[in-house]
PDB file of C-alpha atoms in Angstrom:
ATOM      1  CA  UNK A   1       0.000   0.000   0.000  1.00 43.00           C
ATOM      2  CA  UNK A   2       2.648   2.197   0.698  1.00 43.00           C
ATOM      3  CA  UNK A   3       4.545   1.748  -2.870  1.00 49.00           C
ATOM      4  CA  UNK A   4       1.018   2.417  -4.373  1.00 53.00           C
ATOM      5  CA  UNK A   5       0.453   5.380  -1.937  1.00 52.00           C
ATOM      6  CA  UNK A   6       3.931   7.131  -3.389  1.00 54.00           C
ATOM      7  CA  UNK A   7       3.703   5.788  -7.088  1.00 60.00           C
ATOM      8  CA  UNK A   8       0.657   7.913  -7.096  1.00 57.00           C
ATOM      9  CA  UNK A   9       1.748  11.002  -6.359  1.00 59.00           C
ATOM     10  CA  UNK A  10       4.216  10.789  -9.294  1.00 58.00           C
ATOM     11  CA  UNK A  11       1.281   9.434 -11.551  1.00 62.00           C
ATOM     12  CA  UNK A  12      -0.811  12.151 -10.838  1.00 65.00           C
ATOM     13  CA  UNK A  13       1.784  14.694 -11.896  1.00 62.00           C
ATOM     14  CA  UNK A  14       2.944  12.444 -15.538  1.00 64.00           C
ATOM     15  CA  UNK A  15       0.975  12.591 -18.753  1.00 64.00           C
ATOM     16  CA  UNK A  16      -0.808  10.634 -21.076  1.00 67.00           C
ATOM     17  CA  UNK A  17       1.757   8.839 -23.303  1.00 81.00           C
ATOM     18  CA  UNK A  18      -0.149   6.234 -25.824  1.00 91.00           C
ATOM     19  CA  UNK A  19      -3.662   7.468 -26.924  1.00 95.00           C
ATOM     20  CA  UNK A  20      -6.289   4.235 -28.168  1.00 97.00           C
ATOM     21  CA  UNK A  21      -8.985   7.550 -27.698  1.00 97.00           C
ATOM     22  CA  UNK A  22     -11.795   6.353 -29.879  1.00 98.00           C
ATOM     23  CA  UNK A  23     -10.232   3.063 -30.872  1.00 98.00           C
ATOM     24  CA  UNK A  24     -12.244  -0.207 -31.680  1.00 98.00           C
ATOM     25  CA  UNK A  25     -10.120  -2.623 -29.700  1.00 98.00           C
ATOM     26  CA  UNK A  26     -13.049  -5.758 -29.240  1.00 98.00           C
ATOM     27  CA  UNK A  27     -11.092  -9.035 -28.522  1.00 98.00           C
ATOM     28  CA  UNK A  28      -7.690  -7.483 -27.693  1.00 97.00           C
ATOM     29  CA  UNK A  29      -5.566  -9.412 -25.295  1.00 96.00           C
ATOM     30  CA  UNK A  30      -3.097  -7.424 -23.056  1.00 96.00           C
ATOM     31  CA  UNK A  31      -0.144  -9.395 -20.554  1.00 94.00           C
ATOM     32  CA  UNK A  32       1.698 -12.035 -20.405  1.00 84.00           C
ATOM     33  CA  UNK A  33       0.825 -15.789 -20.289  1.00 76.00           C
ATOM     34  CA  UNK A  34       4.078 -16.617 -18.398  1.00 74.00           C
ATOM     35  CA  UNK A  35       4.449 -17.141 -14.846  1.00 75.00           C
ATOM     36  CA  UNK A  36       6.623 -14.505 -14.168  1.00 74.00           C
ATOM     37  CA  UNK A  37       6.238 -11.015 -15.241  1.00 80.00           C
ATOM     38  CA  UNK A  38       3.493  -7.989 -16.118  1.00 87.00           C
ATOM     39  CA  UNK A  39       3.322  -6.075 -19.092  1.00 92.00           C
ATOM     40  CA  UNK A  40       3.099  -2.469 -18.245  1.00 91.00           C
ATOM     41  CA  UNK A  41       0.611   0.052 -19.672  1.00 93.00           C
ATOM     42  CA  UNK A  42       1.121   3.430 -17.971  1.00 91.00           C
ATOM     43  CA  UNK A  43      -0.421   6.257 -18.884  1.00 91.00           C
ATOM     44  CA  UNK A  44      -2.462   5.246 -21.924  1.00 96.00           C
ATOM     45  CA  UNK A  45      -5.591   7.049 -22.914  1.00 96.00           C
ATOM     46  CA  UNK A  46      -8.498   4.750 -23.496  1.00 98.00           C
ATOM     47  CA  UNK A  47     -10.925   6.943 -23.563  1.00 97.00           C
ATOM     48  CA  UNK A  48     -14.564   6.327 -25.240  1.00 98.00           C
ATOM     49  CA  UNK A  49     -12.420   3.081 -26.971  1.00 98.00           C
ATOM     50  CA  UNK A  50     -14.406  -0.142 -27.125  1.00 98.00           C
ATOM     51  CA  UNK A  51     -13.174  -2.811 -25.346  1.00 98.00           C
ATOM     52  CA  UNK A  52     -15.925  -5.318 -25.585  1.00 98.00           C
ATOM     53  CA  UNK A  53     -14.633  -8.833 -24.683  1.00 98.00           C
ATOM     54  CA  UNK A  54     -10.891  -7.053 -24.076  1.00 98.00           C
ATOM     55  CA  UNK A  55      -8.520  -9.264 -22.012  1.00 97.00           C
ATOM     56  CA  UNK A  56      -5.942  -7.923 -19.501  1.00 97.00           C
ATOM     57  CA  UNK A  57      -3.994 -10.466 -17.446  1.00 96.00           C
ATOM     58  CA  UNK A  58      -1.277  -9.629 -15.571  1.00 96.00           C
ATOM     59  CA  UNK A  59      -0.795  -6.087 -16.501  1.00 96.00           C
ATOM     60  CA  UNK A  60       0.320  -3.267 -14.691  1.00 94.00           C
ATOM     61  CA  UNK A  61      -1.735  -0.062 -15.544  1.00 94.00           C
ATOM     62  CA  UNK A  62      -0.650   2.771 -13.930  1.00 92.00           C
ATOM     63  CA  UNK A  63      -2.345   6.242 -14.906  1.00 93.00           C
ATOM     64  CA  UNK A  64      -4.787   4.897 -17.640  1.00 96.00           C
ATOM     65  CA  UNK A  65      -7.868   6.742 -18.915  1.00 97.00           C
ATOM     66  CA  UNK A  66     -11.152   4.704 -19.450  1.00 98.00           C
ATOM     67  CA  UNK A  67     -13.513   7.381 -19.372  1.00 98.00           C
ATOM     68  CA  UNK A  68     -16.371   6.525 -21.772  1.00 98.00           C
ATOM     69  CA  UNK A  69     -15.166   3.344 -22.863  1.00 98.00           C
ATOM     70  CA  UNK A  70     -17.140   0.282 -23.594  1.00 98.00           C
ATOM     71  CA  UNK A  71     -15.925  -2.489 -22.086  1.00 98.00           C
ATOM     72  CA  UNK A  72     -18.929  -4.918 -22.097  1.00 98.00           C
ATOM     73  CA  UNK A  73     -17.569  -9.291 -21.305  1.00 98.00           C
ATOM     74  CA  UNK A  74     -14.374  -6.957 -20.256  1.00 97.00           C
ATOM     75  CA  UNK A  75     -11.828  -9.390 -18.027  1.00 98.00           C
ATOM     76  CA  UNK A  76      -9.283  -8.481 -15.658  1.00 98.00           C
ATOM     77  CA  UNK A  77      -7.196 -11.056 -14.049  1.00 97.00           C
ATOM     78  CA  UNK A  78      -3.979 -10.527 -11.801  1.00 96.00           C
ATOM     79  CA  UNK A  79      -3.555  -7.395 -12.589  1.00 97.00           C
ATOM     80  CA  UNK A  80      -2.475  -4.017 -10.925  1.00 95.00           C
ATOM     81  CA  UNK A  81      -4.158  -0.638 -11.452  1.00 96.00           C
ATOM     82  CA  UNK A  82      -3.232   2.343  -9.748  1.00 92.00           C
ATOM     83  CA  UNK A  83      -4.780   5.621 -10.357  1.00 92.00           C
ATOM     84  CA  UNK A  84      -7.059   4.760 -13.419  1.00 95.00           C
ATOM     85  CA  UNK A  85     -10.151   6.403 -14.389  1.00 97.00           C
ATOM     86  CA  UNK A  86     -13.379   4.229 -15.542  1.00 98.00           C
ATOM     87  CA  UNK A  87     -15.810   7.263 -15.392  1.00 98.00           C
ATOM     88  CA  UNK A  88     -19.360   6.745 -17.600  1.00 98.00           C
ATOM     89  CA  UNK A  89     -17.935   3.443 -18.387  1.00 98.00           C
ATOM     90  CA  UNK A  90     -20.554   0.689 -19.760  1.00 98.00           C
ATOM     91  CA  UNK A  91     -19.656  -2.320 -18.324  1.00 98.00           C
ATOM     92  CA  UNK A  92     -21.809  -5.790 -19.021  1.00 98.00           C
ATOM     93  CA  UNK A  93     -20.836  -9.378 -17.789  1.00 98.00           C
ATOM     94  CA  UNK A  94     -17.335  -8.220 -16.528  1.00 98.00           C
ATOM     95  CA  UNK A  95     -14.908  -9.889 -14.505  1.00 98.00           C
ATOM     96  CA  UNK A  96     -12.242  -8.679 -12.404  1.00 98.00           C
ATOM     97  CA  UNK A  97     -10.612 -11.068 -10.732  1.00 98.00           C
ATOM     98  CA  UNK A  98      -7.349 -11.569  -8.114  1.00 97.00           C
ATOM     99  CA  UNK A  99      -6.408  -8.314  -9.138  1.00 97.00           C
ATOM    100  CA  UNK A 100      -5.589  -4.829  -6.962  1.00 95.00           C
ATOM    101  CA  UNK A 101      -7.338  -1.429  -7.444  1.00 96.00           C
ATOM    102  CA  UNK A 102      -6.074   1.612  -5.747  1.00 91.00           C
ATOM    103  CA  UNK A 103      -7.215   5.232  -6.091  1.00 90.00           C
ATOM    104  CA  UNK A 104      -9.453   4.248  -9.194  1.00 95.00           C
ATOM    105  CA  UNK A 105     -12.431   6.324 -10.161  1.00 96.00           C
ATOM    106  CA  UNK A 106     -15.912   3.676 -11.534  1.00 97.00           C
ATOM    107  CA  UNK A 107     -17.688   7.320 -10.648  1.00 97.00           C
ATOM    108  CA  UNK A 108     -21.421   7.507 -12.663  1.00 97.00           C
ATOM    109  CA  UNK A 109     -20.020   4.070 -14.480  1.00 97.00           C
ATOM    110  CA  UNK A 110     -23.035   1.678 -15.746  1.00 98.00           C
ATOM    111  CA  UNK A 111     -21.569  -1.814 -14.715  1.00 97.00           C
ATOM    112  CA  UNK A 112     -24.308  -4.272 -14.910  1.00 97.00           C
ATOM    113  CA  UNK A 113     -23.998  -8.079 -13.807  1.00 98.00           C
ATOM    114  CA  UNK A 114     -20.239  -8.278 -13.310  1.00 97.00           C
ATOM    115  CA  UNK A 115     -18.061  -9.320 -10.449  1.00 98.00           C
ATOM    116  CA  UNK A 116     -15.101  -8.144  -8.360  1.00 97.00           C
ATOM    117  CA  UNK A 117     -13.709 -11.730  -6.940  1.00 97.00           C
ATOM    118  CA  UNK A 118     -10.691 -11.723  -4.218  1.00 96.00           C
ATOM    119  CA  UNK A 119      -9.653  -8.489  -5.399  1.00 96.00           C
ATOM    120  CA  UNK A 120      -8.013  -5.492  -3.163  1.00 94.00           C
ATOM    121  CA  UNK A 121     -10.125  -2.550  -3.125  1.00 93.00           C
ATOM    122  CA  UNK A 122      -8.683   0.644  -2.137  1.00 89.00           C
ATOM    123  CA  UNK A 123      -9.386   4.220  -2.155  1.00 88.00           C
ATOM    124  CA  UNK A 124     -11.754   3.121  -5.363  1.00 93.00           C
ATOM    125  CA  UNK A 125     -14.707   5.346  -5.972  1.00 93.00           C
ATOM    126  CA  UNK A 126     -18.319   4.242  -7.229  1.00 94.00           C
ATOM    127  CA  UNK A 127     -20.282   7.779  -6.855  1.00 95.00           C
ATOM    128  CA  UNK A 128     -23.381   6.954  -8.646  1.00 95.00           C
ATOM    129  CA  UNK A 129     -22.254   4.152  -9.944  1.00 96.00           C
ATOM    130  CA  UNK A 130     -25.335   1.683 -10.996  1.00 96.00           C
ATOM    131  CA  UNK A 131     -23.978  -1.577  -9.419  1.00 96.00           C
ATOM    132  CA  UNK A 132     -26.773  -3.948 -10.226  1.00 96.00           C
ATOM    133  CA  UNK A 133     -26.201  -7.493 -10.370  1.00 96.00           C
ATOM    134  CA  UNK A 134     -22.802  -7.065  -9.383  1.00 96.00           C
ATOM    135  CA  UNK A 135     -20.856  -9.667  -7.190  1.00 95.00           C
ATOM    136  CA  UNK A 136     -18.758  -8.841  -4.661  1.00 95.00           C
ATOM    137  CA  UNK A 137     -16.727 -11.914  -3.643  1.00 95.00           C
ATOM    138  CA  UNK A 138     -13.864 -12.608  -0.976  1.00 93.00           C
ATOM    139  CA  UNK A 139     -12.398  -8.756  -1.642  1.00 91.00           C
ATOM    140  CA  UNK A 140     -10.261  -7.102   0.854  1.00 89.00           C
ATOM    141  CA  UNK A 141     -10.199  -3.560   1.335  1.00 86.00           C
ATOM    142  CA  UNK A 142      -7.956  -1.029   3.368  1.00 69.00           C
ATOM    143  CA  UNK A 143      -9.644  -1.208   6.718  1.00 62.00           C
ATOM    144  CA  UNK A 144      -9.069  -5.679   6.709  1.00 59.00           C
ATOM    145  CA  UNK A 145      -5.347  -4.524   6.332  1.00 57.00           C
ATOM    146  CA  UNK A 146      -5.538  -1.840   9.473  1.00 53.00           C
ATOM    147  CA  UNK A 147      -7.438  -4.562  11.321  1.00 48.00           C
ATOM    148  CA  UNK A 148      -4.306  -6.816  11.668  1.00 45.00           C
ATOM    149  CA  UNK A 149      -2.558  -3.478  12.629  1.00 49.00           C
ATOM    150  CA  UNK A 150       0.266  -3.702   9.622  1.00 50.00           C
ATOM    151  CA  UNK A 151       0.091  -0.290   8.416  1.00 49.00           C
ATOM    152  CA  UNK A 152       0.528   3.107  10.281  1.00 50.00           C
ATOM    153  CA  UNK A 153      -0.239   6.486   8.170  1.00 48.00           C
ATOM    154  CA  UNK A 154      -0.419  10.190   8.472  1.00 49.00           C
ATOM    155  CA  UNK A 155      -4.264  10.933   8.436  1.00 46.00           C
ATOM    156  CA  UNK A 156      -3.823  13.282   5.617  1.00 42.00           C
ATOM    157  CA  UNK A 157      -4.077   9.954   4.024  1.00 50.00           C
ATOM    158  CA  UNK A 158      -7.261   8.606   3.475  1.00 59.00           C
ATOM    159  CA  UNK A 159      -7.934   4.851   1.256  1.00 64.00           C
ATOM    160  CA  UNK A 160     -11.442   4.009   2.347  1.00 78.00           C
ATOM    161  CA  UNK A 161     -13.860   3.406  -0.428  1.00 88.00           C
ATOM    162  CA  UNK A 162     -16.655   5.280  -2.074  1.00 87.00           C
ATOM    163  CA  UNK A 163     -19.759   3.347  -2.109  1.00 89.00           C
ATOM    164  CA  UNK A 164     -22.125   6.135  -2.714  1.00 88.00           C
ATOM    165  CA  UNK A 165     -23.624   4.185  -5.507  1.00 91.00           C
ATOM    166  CA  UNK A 166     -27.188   2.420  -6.537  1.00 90.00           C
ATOM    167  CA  UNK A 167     -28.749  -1.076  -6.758  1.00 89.00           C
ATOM    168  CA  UNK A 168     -26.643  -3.014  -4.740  1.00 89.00           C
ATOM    169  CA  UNK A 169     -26.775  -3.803  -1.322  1.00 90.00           C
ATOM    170  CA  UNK A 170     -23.118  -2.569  -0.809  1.00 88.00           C
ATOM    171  CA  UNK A 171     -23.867   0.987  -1.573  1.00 88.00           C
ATOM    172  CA  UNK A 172     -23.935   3.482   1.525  1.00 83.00           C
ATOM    173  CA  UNK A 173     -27.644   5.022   0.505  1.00 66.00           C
ATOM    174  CA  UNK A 174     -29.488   2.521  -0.055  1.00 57.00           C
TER     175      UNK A 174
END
């Protein structure tokens, strides 16, 4: 948490590097099938890009823009994102699984009948995000880490989550 913690200062102050903005990338496959390893996709711009049935395993994305994208049957497994932005996404039968999400934005995304399954959680927003039919399974957030007393922080920092979302029993007004 830490590493993330100071990796994100510095990604909030680089750039956008590779652009896919507007892209029609259905069926791409991103990361490596080894056992060893991530491929790394910092800073790319995926904005309002389809990535219906899109694969990302193992992959490292660090600063990446999803805004607007489609990324219906979209799967994410062992992966590592770290100040990303999924605003307005559309997100159908999705799977993210075994994978860690820190200081990542789902805010006002649409993602309908997906799951999040034994992933870390942390400092991720859903404001009015519509969350229906989503599965939340075997997930750890930042308070299971500060309940076995492993981490001690200024509190100027602050990695709860944002649940402020609809349909789905895990949002905080319903």
């Amino acid at each position: 948490i830490k590493e993330y913690s100071c990796v994100g200062e510095v990604i909030k102050n680089e750039s956008i590097r590779t652009s896919f903005a507007n892209a029609d990338l259905t069926n791409i496959k991103f990361g490596v099938n080894k056992e060893v390893g991530y491929q790394s996709l910092h800073f790319v711009d995926f904005t309002n890009a389809n990535l219906s049935n899109a694969d990302m395993n193992k992959v490292g994305c660090l600063g990446c823009d999803f805004t607007n994208a489609i990324l219906d049957q979209f799967t994410i497994t062992n992966s590592v994102f770290v100040e990303g932005n999924f605003t307005n996404g559309q997100m159908k039968d999705y799977e993210f699984i075994d994978s860690w999400f820190q200081s990542v934005e789902f805010d006002n995304a649409n993602m309908v009948n997906g799951v999040f399954n034994n992933d870390v959680l942390i400092d991720v927003s859903f404001m009015d995000t519509n969350l229906q039919g989503t599965g939340f399974l075997k997930n750890k957030e930042f308070r299971d880490f500060l309940a076995v007393g492993e981490f001690h922080f200024p509190q100027t920092h602050n990695f709860m989550n944002n649940y402020v979302c609809k349909n789905h029993g895990i949002c905080s007004n319903n």
